[in-house]
PDB file of C-alpha atoms in Angstrom:
ATOM      1  CA  MET A 178     -19.669-101.552  89.908  1.00  0.00           C
ATOM      2  CA  PHE A 179     -17.571 -99.278  90.658  1.00  0.00           C
ATOM      3  CA  LEU A 180     -19.043 -97.199  87.530  1.00  0.00           C
ATOM      4  CA  ARG A 181     -22.776 -98.735  88.144  1.00  0.00           C
ATOM      5  CA  GLU A 182     -22.435 -97.904  91.248  1.00  0.00           C
ATOM      6  CA  THR A 183     -21.077 -94.318  91.286  1.00  0.00           C
ATOM      7  CA  LEU A 184     -23.958 -93.519  88.132  1.00  0.00           C
ATOM      8  CA  ARG A 185     -25.886 -93.866  91.111  1.00  0.00           C
ATOM      9  CA  SER A 186     -24.435 -91.823  93.567  1.00  0.00           C
ATOM     10  CA  LYS A 187     -24.891 -89.300  91.121  1.00  0.00           C
ATOM     11  CA  GLY A 188     -28.955 -90.225  90.925  1.00  0.00           C
ATOM     12  CA  VAL A 189     -28.966 -92.196  87.416  1.00  0.00           C
ATOM     13  CA  SER A 190     -31.277 -95.011  87.445  1.00  0.00           C
ATOM     14  CA  SER A 191     -30.287 -98.742  88.135  1.00  0.00           C
ATOM     15  CA  GLU A 192     -31.001 -99.233  84.558  1.00  0.00           C
ATOM     16  CA  ARG A 193     -29.423 -96.415  83.310  1.00  0.00           C
ATOM     17  CA  ALA A 194     -26.523 -97.416  85.129  1.00  0.00           C
ATOM     18  CA  VAL A 195     -26.250-100.157  84.039  1.00  0.00           C
ATOM     19  CA  ALA A 196     -26.923 -99.728  80.855  1.00  0.00           C
ATOM     20  CA  ALA A 197     -24.692 -97.193  80.109  1.00  0.00           C
ATOM     21  CA  ALA A 198     -21.867 -99.313  83.021  1.00  0.00           C
ATOM     22  CA  ASP A 199     -22.656-102.313  80.454  1.00  0.00           C
ATOM     23  CA  GLY A 200     -19.608-103.203  77.505  1.00  0.00           C
ATOM     24  CA  TRP A 201     -16.731-102.100  79.988  1.00  0.00           C
ATOM     25  CA  THR A 202     -13.680-103.841  79.426  1.00  0.00           C
ATOM     26  CA  ASN A 203     -11.145-102.288  82.185  1.00  0.00           C
ATOM     27  CA  ASP A 204     -10.216 -98.922  82.861  1.00  0.00           C
ATOM     28  CA  ARG A 205      -7.070 -97.430  84.566  1.00  0.00           C
ATOM     29  CA  MET A 206      -6.933 -95.246  87.636  1.00  0.00           C
ATOM     30  CA  ASP A 207      -3.945 -92.160  87.946  1.00  0.00           C
ATOM     31  CA  TYR A 208      -2.975 -89.759  90.137  1.00  0.00           C
ATOM     32  CA  PHE A 209      -0.100 -87.878  90.047  1.00  0.00           C
ATOM     33  CA  GLN A 210       0.840 -84.386  92.302  1.00  0.00           C
ATOM     34  CA  THR A 211       3.017 -81.629  92.395  1.00  0.00           C
ATOM     35  CA  ASN A 212       3.896 -78.193  94.186  1.00  0.00           C
ATOM     36  CA  GLU A 213       0.733 -76.633  91.306  1.00  0.00           C
ATOM     37  CA  SER A 214      -1.232 -79.081  90.345  1.00  0.00           C
ATOM     38  CA  THR A 215      -3.880 -82.709  91.625  1.00  0.00           C
ATOM     39  CA  VAL A 216      -3.958 -83.958  88.431  1.00  0.00           C
ATOM     40  CA  VAL A 217      -6.164 -87.544  88.529  1.00  0.00           C
ATOM     41  CA  THR A 218      -5.734 -89.243  84.946  1.00  0.00           C
ATOM     42  CA  TRP A 219      -9.139 -92.416  84.549  1.00  0.00           C
ATOM     43  CA  ARG A 220      -8.862 -94.048  81.511  1.00  0.00           C
ATOM     44  CA  VAL A 221     -11.756 -96.413  80.387  1.00  0.00           C
ATOM     45  CA  THR A 222     -12.411 -98.860  77.793  1.00  0.00           C
ATOM     46  CA  TRP A 223     -15.111-100.583  76.163  1.00  0.00           C
ATOM     47  CA  GLN A 224     -16.225-103.908  74.141  1.00  0.00           C
ATOM     48  CA  ASN A 225     -17.230-101.619  70.850  1.00  0.00           C
ATOM     49  CA  ALA A 226     -17.752 -97.537  70.373  1.00  0.00           C
ATOM     50  CA  ASP A 227     -21.303 -98.269  70.319  1.00  0.00           C
ATOM     51  CA  GLU A 228     -21.245 -99.086  74.707  1.00  0.00           C
ATOM     52  CA  ARG A 229     -17.772 -96.286  74.972  1.00  0.00           C
ATOM     53  CA  ALA A 230     -20.817 -93.629  73.392  1.00  0.00           C
ATOM     54  CA  GLU A 231     -23.620 -94.869  75.638  1.00  0.00           C
ATOM     55  CA  PHE A 232     -21.611 -94.576  78.747  1.00  0.00           C
ATOM     56  CA  VAL A 233     -20.448 -90.689  77.515  1.00  0.00           C
ATOM     57  CA  GLU A 234     -24.094 -89.842  76.691  1.00  0.00           C
ATOM     58  CA  THR A 235     -24.686 -90.929  80.489  1.00  0.00           C
ATOM     59  CA  TYR A 236     -22.160 -89.212  81.581  1.00  0.00           C
ATOM     60  CA  ASP A 237     -22.339 -85.845  80.172  1.00  0.00           C
ATOM     61  CA  SER A 238     -26.482 -86.114  82.374  1.00  0.00           C
ATOM     62  CA  VAL A 239     -24.458 -86.219  85.710  1.00  0.00           C
ATOM     63  CA  TYR A 240     -21.694 -84.199  84.878  1.00  0.00           C
ATOM     64  CA  ASP A 241     -19.574 -80.926  83.701  1.00  0.00           C
ATOM     65  CA  TYR A 242     -17.008 -81.069  82.074  1.00  0.00           C
ATOM     66  CA  GLU A 243     -15.140 -79.747  78.561  1.00  0.00           C
ATOM     67  CA  ARG A 244     -14.755 -81.695  75.589  1.00  0.00           C
ATOM     68  CA  VAL A 245     -11.303 -81.840  73.888  1.00  0.00           C
ATOM     69  CA  ASN A 246     -10.447 -83.285  71.125  1.00  0.00           C
ATOM     70  CA  SER A 247      -6.617 -84.032  72.863  1.00  0.00           C
ATOM     71  CA  LEU A 248      -5.020 -84.559  76.053  1.00  0.00           C
ATOM     72  CA  ASP A 249      -2.044 -82.437  74.351  1.00  0.00           C
ATOM     73  CA  ALA A 250      -4.608 -79.354  75.458  1.00  0.00           C
ATOM     74  CA  VAL A 251      -5.261 -79.867  78.650  1.00  0.00           C
ATOM     75  CA  SER A 252      -2.824 -77.586  81.113  1.00  0.00           C
ATOM     76  CA  CYS A 253      -3.915 -78.072  84.109  1.00  0.00           C
ATOM     77  CA  ARG A 254      -3.109 -74.601  85.070  1.00  0.00           C
ATOM     78  CA  GLU A 255      -6.550 -74.227  86.569  1.00  0.00           C
ATOM     79  CA  PRO A 256      -9.436 -76.425  88.124  1.00  0.00           C
ATOM     80  CA  GLY A 257     -11.473 -78.777  85.585  1.00  0.00           C
ATOM     81  CA  ARG A 258     -12.929 -81.242  83.829  1.00  0.00           C
ATOM     82  CA  TYR A 259     -12.000 -82.585  81.166  1.00  0.00           C
ATOM     83  CA  LEU A 260     -13.383 -86.127  78.686  1.00  0.00           C
ATOM     84  CA  THR A 261     -11.818 -87.218  75.386  1.00  0.00           C
ATOM     85  CA  THR A 262     -12.853 -90.122  73.271  1.00  0.00           C
ATOM     86  CA  SER A 263     -11.318 -92.858  71.143  1.00  0.00           C
ATOM     87  CA  LYS A 264     -12.871 -95.446  69.219  1.00  0.00           C
ATOM     88  CA  LYS A 265     -13.672 -97.405  72.461  1.00  0.00           C
ATOM     89  CA  THR A 266     -12.394 -95.429  74.873  1.00  0.00           C
ATOM     90  CA  VAL A 267     -12.885 -92.622  77.695  1.00  0.00           C
ATOM     91  CA  THR A 268     -10.332 -90.227  79.263  1.00  0.00           C
ATOM     92  CA  VAL A 269     -11.097 -88.226  81.922  1.00  0.00           C
ATOM     93  CA  VAL A 270      -8.245 -85.492  83.785  1.00  0.00           C
ATOM     94  CA  GLN A 271      -9.345 -83.825  86.199  1.00  0.00           C
ATOM     95  CA  CYS A 272      -7.240 -80.509  87.420  1.00  0.00           C
ATOM     96  CA  GLY A 273      -7.722 -79.358  91.059  1.00  0.00           C
ATOM     97  CA  ASP A 274      -9.533 -80.012  93.633  1.00  0.00           C
TER      98      ASP A 274
END
């Protein structure tokens, strides 16, 4: 429900939001804060790579982010949103703001 409603709040149609959220198995969100930066990580796991890809396609349509191969490439010295994928997971990192 969280995924569907988050996408709907960004203007995604009900049908597309339902399809994008289908196949979700679990997720975890963590929040970190230091004197220099605030970082939120969100890792979403899907039943399979096709379900993951459908979510990423919808996510692409409403969010600006930089795609990275590894979270090692993210320093969070500047505000930004980053996304990385593996076979069945999507991890989003929001630095600052």
